[in-house]
Amino acid sequence: MNPAAFPISASRASTVADEVLDEALRDCARHRVPALRRIHDLTAAGMLGLLVQMLGDRGEAEALLQQGYIAVWQQAASFNPGRSRPHTWLRSVFRQQAIDHLRARQYTPADEVDAGLRLADAALGEQDQPPPGLRLLRLAFLTGRSPHEIARALGKSAAEVRTGIREALLAMQEPAVNLQGRALAYVAGAYALGTLSSRARRRFETLLQSDLAARRCLQQWDERLAGLAPSLPPVRPPDAAWAQIAARIAPARRSTLLSPQRWALLAALVLLALVVVLIRNRR
């Protein structure tokens, strides 16, 4: 990506909070509950502020906040501190949860989308007078709305919005050595932004499971895009939020005690004990 054209915010500098979150994510990957609690306490207000902005509904945002921390619990092993900051990675997990939720909605009232985009536009400000395509890209990143929804709210054609976002993404790409590399970079950027269709999102998620280059490219895009949007006001989560999250991960913790590997070990030990008993009886 072109650092001269799109400078990364100074907020990316390493902080004490990054170090704490880095350590907590490592422990979370080992399914240590106190680590997830630490991550929740440090980030829940910020993540809820993000979800409220994207969904426009406090109740839906609070429900998705829980689902987001379940996803962190399940995906923590995929975090690589060499490719992205902990907070950027966490924000990406919650954004993807929100985007999936938005795409699954059958219908969103036009006035709700309009209000969300107006708030996002106000948050972005007009100090630097960004190019039209970059403004559209920022709105898509901050709200998770589809190009069609953005077009309807701004009085533009969907084709105009898609073209503007595409041009902005292409301008942010790092030089790729071949056509395949450029295509992967663009798709990863569109996925991080949330502008892929539901079908294309599912195909790229399948690719992420087996393709290291795709995962690396996605994390690079998460870092780059995070520098283009302002910080959102935090929203205090409900007092019972952590207790509800802990209750949802407890069954998963208990089930690991009786995993297939442990059942096999237990069966082998029982069989060995029976053999020893039979040998002793014959004597």
C-alpha positions as a printed Julia matrix, in Angstrom:
283×3 Matrix{Float64}:
   0.0     0.0     0.0
   1.18    3.51   -0.7
   2.28    5.09    2.61
   2.95    8.44    0.98
  -0.6     8.78   -0.3
  -2.29    7.29    2.76
  -0.26    7.99    5.91
  -1.01    5.78    8.89
  -2.24    7.49   12.02
   0.31    8.11   14.76
  -2.0     6.25   17.11
  -0.52    3.03   15.75
   2.53    3.51   17.93
   3.0     0.71   20.44
   1.4     1.38   23.82
   1.23   -0.29   27.2
  -2.35   -1.29   26.38
  -1.08   -3.09   23.25
   1.38   -5.08   25.36
  -1.33   -6.07   27.83
  -3.73   -7.06   25.05
  -0.97   -8.97   23.22
  -0.27  -11.06   26.32
  -3.98  -11.53   27.01
  -4.63  -12.75   23.46
  -1.84  -15.29   23.78
  -3.39  -16.58   27.0
  -6.85  -16.49   25.44
  -5.58  -18.76   22.68
  -4.85  -21.27   25.46
  -8.48  -20.88   26.6
  -7.68  -19.1    29.83
 -10.84  -17.34   30.93
  -9.16  -14.56   32.98
  -7.4   -13.48   29.78
 -10.69  -12.99   27.96
 -12.0   -11.11   30.99
  -8.98   -8.78   30.78
  -9.6    -8.18   27.07
 -13.28   -7.5    27.75
 -12.57   -5.01   30.54
 -10.06   -3.1    28.4
 -12.05   -2.96   25.16
 -15.78   -3.53   25.74
 -16.77    0.15   25.87
 -14.92    0.93   22.65
 -16.24   -2.11   20.83
 -19.8    -1.37   21.92
 -19.39    2.19   20.62
 -18.3     0.75   17.26
 -21.26   -1.66   17.13
 -23.78    1.04   18.06
 -22.41    3.19   15.22
 -22.62    0.35   12.71
 -25.96   -1.18   13.73
 -27.82    1.93   14.88
 -29.56   -0.06   17.62
 -28.27   -0.32   21.21
 -30.06   -3.62   21.92
 -28.68   -5.33   18.81
 -25.24   -3.93   19.55
 -25.23   -5.32   23.08
 -26.25   -8.77   21.84
 -23.55   -8.7    19.16
 -20.97   -7.55   21.72
 -21.32  -10.93   23.43
 -21.03  -12.76   20.13
 -17.91  -10.75   19.33
 -16.11  -11.88   22.47
 -17.12  -15.48   21.78
 -15.47  -15.04   18.36
 -12.34  -13.62   20.03
 -12.29  -16.68   22.33
 -12.5   -18.98   19.31
 -10.12  -17.11   17.0
  -7.42  -15.8    19.36
  -4.9   -18.37   18.1
  -5.01  -16.7    14.66
  -3.74  -13.36   16.01
  -0.23  -12.56   14.83
   1.4    -9.57   16.6
   3.9    -9.31   13.76
   1.17   -8.32   11.31
  -1.26   -6.14   13.27
  -1.79   -4.44   16.59
  -4.0    -6.26   19.1
  -6.64   -3.54   19.12
  -6.76   -3.47   15.32
  -7.24   -7.24   15.22
 -10.0    -7.08   17.84
 -11.76   -4.26   16.02
 -11.67   -6.33   12.83
 -13.29   -9.3    14.58
 -16.15   -7.12   15.83
 -16.55   -5.33   12.49
 -16.87   -8.64   10.66
 -19.5    -9.79   13.16
 -21.44   -6.56   12.56
 -21.12   -6.79    8.77
 -22.39  -10.38    8.77
 -25.31   -9.25   10.92
 -26.1    -6.34    8.6
 -25.96   -8.53    5.5
 -28.26  -11.08    7.14
 -30.95   -8.48    7.75
 -33.83   -8.79    5.35
 -34.51   -5.06    5.4
 -33.09   -1.93    7.01
 -35.25    1.25    7.04
 -33.81    3.91    4.76
 -33.99    6.59    7.45
 -31.89    4.41    9.79
 -29.2     4.04    7.13
 -29.34    7.76    6.36
 -28.96    8.68   10.02
 -26.0     6.35   10.46
 -24.22    7.74    7.42
 -24.85   11.34    8.5
 -23.3    10.6    11.89
 -20.35    8.9    10.23
 -19.85   11.79    7.83
 -19.89   14.24   10.74
 -17.38   12.12   12.64
 -15.03   12.07    9.65
 -15.11   15.84    9.31
 -14.07   17.87    6.3
 -10.68   19.16    7.47
  -8.62   17.42    4.8
 -11.22   17.46    1.99
 -10.54   13.84    0.95
 -11.09   12.67   -2.64
 -14.68   11.49   -3.26
 -13.64    7.85   -3.49
 -11.77    8.01   -0.18
 -14.77    9.63    1.5
 -16.99    6.78    0.27
 -14.44    4.21    1.45
 -14.31    5.82    4.89
 -18.09    5.83    5.16
 -18.22    2.16    4.21
 -15.55    1.32    6.77
 -17.17    3.28    9.58
 -20.73    2.07    9.0
 -20.4    -1.37    7.36
 -23.12   -0.38    4.9
 -23.25   -1.82    1.42
 -22.48    0.32   -1.66
 -26.19    0.19   -2.55
 -27.21    1.6     0.84
 -24.55    4.31    0.69
 -25.67    5.25   -2.82
 -29.31    5.53   -1.75
 -28.45    7.69    1.25
 -26.15   10.04   -0.71
 -28.33   10.31   -3.79
 -25.74    8.64   -6.02
 -25.9     5.59   -8.27
 -24.71    2.28   -6.88
 -22.25    2.02   -9.78
 -20.75    5.4    -8.9
 -20.25    4.37   -5.28
 -18.74    1.0    -6.2
 -16.37    2.64   -8.67
 -15.26    5.27   -6.15
 -14.6     2.67   -3.45
 -12.81    0.4    -5.92
 -10.52    3.23   -7.08
  -9.7     4.16   -3.47
  -8.88    0.55   -2.61
  -6.69    0.15   -5.67
  -4.84    3.37   -4.8
  -4.07    1.95   -1.37
  -2.7    -1.37   -2.61
   0.94   -2.25   -2.35
   2.55   -2.91   -5.74
   1.89   -6.56   -6.57
   4.26   -8.65   -8.66
   1.53  -10.31  -10.72
  -2.13  -10.17  -11.61
  -3.02  -12.89   -9.1
  -1.38  -10.91   -6.3
  -3.24   -7.74   -7.26
  -6.55   -9.61   -7.39
  -5.99  -11.15   -3.95
  -5.05   -7.76   -2.5
  -8.2    -6.15   -3.88
 -10.52   -8.93   -2.66
  -8.92   -8.89    0.8
  -9.37   -5.11    0.95
 -13.01   -5.35   -0.09
 -13.58   -8.05    2.51
 -11.98   -5.97    5.27
 -14.09   -3.01    4.17
 -17.28   -5.07    4.0
 -18.25   -4.33    0.4
 -18.11   -7.89   -0.94
 -21.39   -9.67   -1.66
 -22.5   -12.35    0.8
 -21.47  -15.11   -1.61
 -18.04  -13.58   -2.23
 -17.54  -13.11    1.51
 -18.21  -16.8     2.13
 -15.77  -17.82   -0.62
 -13.03  -15.58    0.77
 -13.63  -16.88    4.31
 -13.12  -20.41    2.98
  -9.87  -19.27    1.38
  -8.72  -17.72    4.67
  -8.86  -21.11    6.37
  -6.11  -22.56    4.18
  -4.24  -19.69    2.54
  -1.56  -17.96    4.61
  -1.07  -15.24    1.98
  -4.76  -14.34    2.16
  -4.65  -14.09    5.97
  -1.51  -11.96    5.83
  -3.06   -9.69    3.2
  -6.25   -9.27    5.23
  -4.37   -8.25    8.36
  -2.39   -5.7     6.36
  -5.65   -4.21    5.13
  -7.08   -4.12    8.64
  -4.09   -2.06    9.75
  -4.28    0.31    6.81
  -8.03    0.91    7.01
  -7.93    1.43   10.77
  -5.89    4.59   10.19
  -8.59    6.14    8.0
 -11.41    6.36   10.53
 -11.68    8.42   13.72
 -12.09    6.98   17.18
 -15.72    6.59   18.16
 -17.16    7.57   21.55
 -17.12    4.61   23.94
 -20.41    3.21   25.2
 -20.53    1.57   28.62
 -21.69   -2.05   28.35
 -24.36   -3.48   30.7
 -23.1    -4.58   34.12
 -24.14   -8.17   33.38
 -22.29   -8.35   30.04
 -19.24  -10.25   31.25
 -21.27  -12.75   33.31
 -23.33  -13.59   30.2
 -20.19  -14.06   28.1
 -18.58  -16.27   30.76
 -21.72  -18.41   30.92
 -21.58  -18.95   27.15
 -17.96  -20.11   27.08
 -18.27  -22.35   30.17
 -19.8   -25.34   28.28
 -16.96  -25.2    25.76
 -14.42  -25.29   28.59
 -16.06  -28.32   30.22
 -16.26  -30.2    26.92
 -12.47  -30.07   26.48
 -12.12  -32.29   29.55
 -13.76  -35.11   27.59
 -12.27  -34.52   24.17
 -11.84  -37.52   21.79
  -8.12  -37.63   22.57
  -8.78  -37.85   26.31
 -11.45  -40.51   25.79
  -8.94  -42.57   23.79
  -6.3   -42.19   26.51
  -8.82  -43.18   29.2
  -9.89  -46.26   27.21
  -6.25  -47.3    26.72
  -5.57  -47.0    30.46
  -8.67  -49.06   31.32
  -7.64  -51.73   28.82
  -4.11  -51.81   30.25
  -5.51  -52.2    33.77
  -7.68  -55.11   32.66
  -4.7   -56.85   31.04
  -2.66  -56.47   34.24
  -5.54  -57.94   36.3
  -5.89  -60.94   33.96
  -2.17  -61.66   34.05
  -2.13  -61.56   37.84
  -5.17  -63.86   38.07
  -3.49  -66.46   35.85
  -0.52  -66.55   38.19
